[in-house]
mmCIF file of C-alpha atoms in Angstrom:
data_model
loop_
_atom_site.group_PDB
_atom_site.id
_atom_site.type_symbol
_atom_site.label_atom_id
_atom_site.label_comp_id
_atom_site.label_asym_id
_atom_site.label_seq_id
_atom_site.Cartn_x
_atom_site.Cartn_y
_atom_site.Cartn_z
ATOM 1 C CA MET A 172 0.249 -0.091 -0.054
ATOM 2 C CA GLY A 173 0.847 3.440 -0.491
ATOM 3 C CA LEU A 174 -0.674 6.461 1.237
ATOM 4 C CA LYS A 175 -3.078 5.381 4.299
ATOM 5 C CA THR A 176 -5.431 8.052 5.380
ATOM 6 C CA GLU A 177 -8.656 8.295 7.551
ATOM 7 C CA LEU A 178 -10.760 10.163 4.349
ATOM 8 C CA VAL A 179 -10.234 10.396 0.885
ATOM 9 C CA ILE A 180 -12.125 12.699 -1.058
ATOM 10 C CA LEU A 181 -12.691 12.238 -5.083
ATOM 11 C CA GLY A 182 -12.922 15.864 -6.778
ATOM 12 C CA ALA A 183 -11.553 19.251 -5.685
ATOM 13 C CA GLY A 184 -14.692 21.117 -6.819
ATOM 14 C CA PRO A 185 -16.702 23.070 -4.198
ATOM 15 C CA ALA A 186 -17.731 20.195 -2.485
ATOM 16 C CA GLY A 187 -14.948 18.265 -2.175
ATOM 17 C CA TYR A 188 -12.413 21.128 -1.240
ATOM 18 C CA GLU A 189 -14.776 22.239 1.131
ATOM 19 C CA ALA A 190 -15.436 19.057 2.554
ATOM 20 C CA ALA A 191 -11.721 18.203 3.017
ATOM 21 C CA ILE A 192 -10.872 21.495 4.930
ATOM 22 C CA HIS A 193 -13.698 20.595 7.258
ATOM 23 C CA ALA A 194 -12.494 17.042 7.666
ATOM 24 C CA ALA A 195 -9.105 18.034 8.443
ATOM 25 C CA GLN A 196 -10.261 21.305 10.678
ATOM 26 C CA CYS A 197 -11.996 18.366 12.648
ATOM 27 C CA GLY A 198 -8.474 16.636 12.800
ATOM 28 C CA MET A 199 -9.010 13.825 10.216
ATOM 29 C CA GLN A 200 -6.518 12.969 7.917
ATOM 30 C CA VAL A 201 -7.348 13.894 4.390
ATOM 31 C CA ALA A 202 -6.467 13.187 0.736
ATOM 32 C CA LEU A 203 -7.986 15.034 -1.824
ATOM 33 C CA ILE A 204 -7.871 14.031 -5.282
ATOM 34 C CA GLU A 205 -8.598 16.039 -8.535
ATOM 35 C CA LYS A 206 -8.132 15.150 -12.362
ATOM 36 C CA ASP A 207 -8.520 18.522 -13.703
ATOM 37 C CA GLN A 208 -8.397 21.831 -12.076
ATOM 38 C CA VAL A 209 -8.971 22.839 -8.272
ATOM 39 C CA GLY A 210 -12.493 24.651 -7.993
ATOM 40 C CA GLY A 211 -14.286 22.689 -10.231
ATOM 41 C CA THR A 212 -16.597 24.176 -13.694
ATOM 42 C CA CYS A 213 -17.835 27.648 -11.921
ATOM 43 C CA LEU A 214 -14.968 28.640 -11.023
ATOM 44 C CA ASN A 215 -12.777 27.842 -13.931
ATOM 45 C CA ARG A 216 -15.373 27.276 -16.942
ATOM 46 C CA GLY A 217 -19.071 28.336 -15.604
ATOM 47 C CA CYS A 218 -20.144 30.943 -13.238
ATOM 48 C CA ILE A 219 -16.866 33.088 -12.559
ATOM 49 C CA PRO A 220 -15.435 33.219 -16.110
ATOM 50 C CA THR A 221 -18.863 33.719 -17.576
ATOM 51 C CA LYS A 222 -19.525 36.744 -14.832
ATOM 52 C CA SER A 223 -16.242 38.188 -15.368
ATOM 53 C CA LEU A 224 -16.942 38.026 -19.156
ATOM 54 C CA LEU A 225 -20.358 39.864 -18.945
ATOM 55 C CA TYR A 226 -19.349 42.359 -16.405
ATOM 56 C CA GLN A 227 -16.309 43.592 -18.540
ATOM 57 C CA ALA A 228 -18.555 43.307 -21.643
ATOM 58 C CA HIS A 229 -20.643 45.816 -19.745
ATOM 59 C CA GLN A 230 -17.720 47.996 -18.841
ATOM 60 C CA LEU A 231 -16.817 47.970 -22.353
ATOM 61 C CA ARG A 232 -19.880 49.138 -23.537
ATOM 62 C CA ILE A 233 -20.272 52.100 -21.081
ATOM 63 C CA ALA A 234 -16.635 52.803 -21.970
ATOM 64 C CA ALA A 235 -17.564 52.707 -25.267
ATOM 65 C CA GLN A 236 -13.743 51.424 -26.234
ATOM 66 C CA TYR A 237 -12.009 48.175 -26.344
ATOM 67 C CA ALA A 238 -9.820 47.259 -23.629
ATOM 68 C CA LYS A 239 -7.758 43.936 -22.858
ATOM 69 C CA ILE A 240 -10.122 41.530 -21.211
ATOM 70 C CA GLU A 241 -8.623 39.153 -18.196
ATOM 71 C CA ILE A 242 -11.093 36.748 -17.892
ATOM 72 C CA ASP A 243 -8.960 33.876 -16.699
ATOM 73 C CA GLY A 244 -7.092 36.783 -13.964
ATOM 74 C CA GLU A 245 -9.961 36.115 -11.072
ATOM 75 C CA ALA A 246 -10.222 32.233 -11.905
ATOM 76 C CA LEU A 247 -6.581 31.753 -11.383
ATOM 77 C CA ARG A 248 -6.437 34.142 -8.363
ATOM 78 C CA LEU A 249 -9.353 32.148 -6.327
ATOM 79 C CA GLN A 250 -7.273 28.706 -7.212
ATOM 80 C CA LYS A 251 -4.432 30.045 -5.664
ATOM 81 C CA GLY A 252 -6.499 30.925 -2.356
ATOM 82 C CA ILE A 253 -7.866 27.264 -2.614
ATOM 83 C CA ALA A 254 -4.770 25.629 -3.182
ATOM 84 C CA GLN A 255 -3.556 28.048 0.122
ATOM 85 C CA LEU A 256 -6.544 26.651 1.903
ATOM 86 C CA ILE A 257 -5.726 22.984 1.038
ATOM 87 C CA LYS A 258 -1.930 23.305 1.775
ATOM 88 C CA GLY A 259 -2.544 25.639 5.019
ATOM 89 C CA ASN A 260 -4.908 22.623 6.524
ATOM 90 C CA SER A 261 -2.466 19.888 5.988
ATOM 91 C CA ILE A 262 -4.398 18.128 3.084
ATOM 92 C CA GLN A 263 -2.651 15.740 0.789
ATOM 93 C CA PHE A 264 -3.427 16.669 -2.574
ATOM 94 C CA LEU A 265 -2.809 14.649 -5.607
ATOM 95 C CA HIS A 266 -3.479 15.421 -9.325
ATOM 96 C CA GLY A 267 -4.569 12.770 -11.381
ATOM 97 C CA GLU A 268 -7.661 10.474 -12.211
ATOM 98 C CA ALA A 269 -8.425 8.537 -9.399
ATOM 99 C CA LYS A 270 -10.149 4.752 -9.267
ATOM 100 C CA ILE A 271 -12.011 3.154 -6.615
ATOM 101 C CA THR A 272 -10.744 -0.061 -6.639
ATOM 102 C CA GLY A 273 -11.761 -1.841 -3.259
ATOM 103 C CA PRO A 274 -14.039 -0.848 -0.169
ATOM 104 C CA GLN A 275 -11.357 1.246 1.529
ATOM 105 C CA THR A 276 -8.965 1.470 -1.607
ATOM 106 C CA VAL A 277 -8.626 3.958 -4.475
ATOM 107 C CA SER A 278 -5.802 3.917 -7.333
ATOM 108 C CA VAL A 279 -4.056 7.255 -8.733
ATOM 109 C CA ASN A 280 -1.451 7.760 -10.855
ATOM 110 C CA ASP A 281 -0.472 4.130 -9.794
ATOM 111 C CA GLU A 282 -0.335 4.974 -6.365
ATOM 112 C CA ILE A 283 -3.013 3.178 -3.723
ATOM 113 C CA ILE A 284 -4.382 4.884 -1.217
ATOM 114 C CA GLU A 285 -6.113 3.015 1.937
ATOM 115 C CA ALA A 286 -8.720 4.790 3.628
ATOM 116 C CA GLU A 287 -11.039 4.621 6.354
ATOM 117 C CA HIS A 288 -13.701 6.490 4.238
ATOM 118 C CA ILE A 289 -14.137 7.673 0.525
ATOM 119 C CA LEU A 290 -16.223 10.307 -0.187
ATOM 120 C CA ILE A 291 -17.041 10.766 -3.825
ATOM 121 C CA ALA A 292 -17.515 14.452 -4.909
ATOM 122 C CA THR A 293 -16.585 14.283 -8.656
ATOM 123 C CA GLY A 294 -19.593 17.229 -9.810
ATOM 124 C CA SER A 295 -21.515 16.318 -13.228
ATOM 125 C CA ARG A 296 -21.424 16.212 -16.843
ATOM 126 C CA THR A 297 -22.877 18.843 -18.938
ATOM 127 C CA SER A 298 -26.109 17.458 -20.504
ATOM 128 C CA VAL A 299 -27.192 18.766 -23.928
ATOM 129 C CA PRO A 300 -30.984 18.039 -24.811
ATOM 130 C CA PRO A 301 -31.762 17.371 -28.646
ATOM 131 C CA ILE A 302 -33.003 20.683 -29.761
ATOM 132 C CA PRO A 303 -32.778 21.998 -33.079
ATOM 133 C CA GLY A 304 -30.436 24.696 -33.071
ATOM 134 C CA ILE A 305 -28.414 23.446 -30.109
ATOM 135 C CA GLU A 306 -24.941 23.022 -31.622
ATOM 136 C CA LEU A 307 -25.139 26.728 -31.329
ATOM 137 C CA ALA A 308 -25.310 26.968 -27.777
ATOM 138 C CA MET A 309 -22.222 26.517 -25.824
ATOM 139 C CA THR A 310 -21.430 24.853 -22.142
ATOM 140 C CA SER A 311 -19.031 25.451 -19.658
ATOM 141 C CA ASP A 312 -16.810 22.859 -20.926
ATOM 142 C CA HIS A 313 -16.095 24.413 -24.223
ATOM 143 C CA GLU A 314 -12.587 25.308 -24.572
ATOM 144 C CA SER A 315 -12.856 28.836 -25.975
ATOM 145 C CA TYR A 316 -15.548 31.912 -25.329
#
């Protein structure tokens, strides 16, 4: 066995990282695993970047001039804040895709983690209904805006 911990959490979106911080503050040994970016879809591709883009578009309209639009800056700042919270609470962070391999084991990056408890906080996938013209729509999983 590689790492032994009391709790392993799959997914470092809002539910996962908040659960990890709370569990660590309650005295548990915690391992947090994320295959993509800390903060989840909302922070990295959904709510935060969209609101930033809408706000800046509004500002451009008011000013009636063009300016460099910094969409990723706020998300990056928030990501760094979450990373600091994870580190500050002594949470073992592993970047990779996890697989539950047994009742108390998870594998990630060819390492086996043994845990008393496993919490799945992986979020969801975008669902696109079969509506004519839907191919023109954009979801939070699109690469560019």
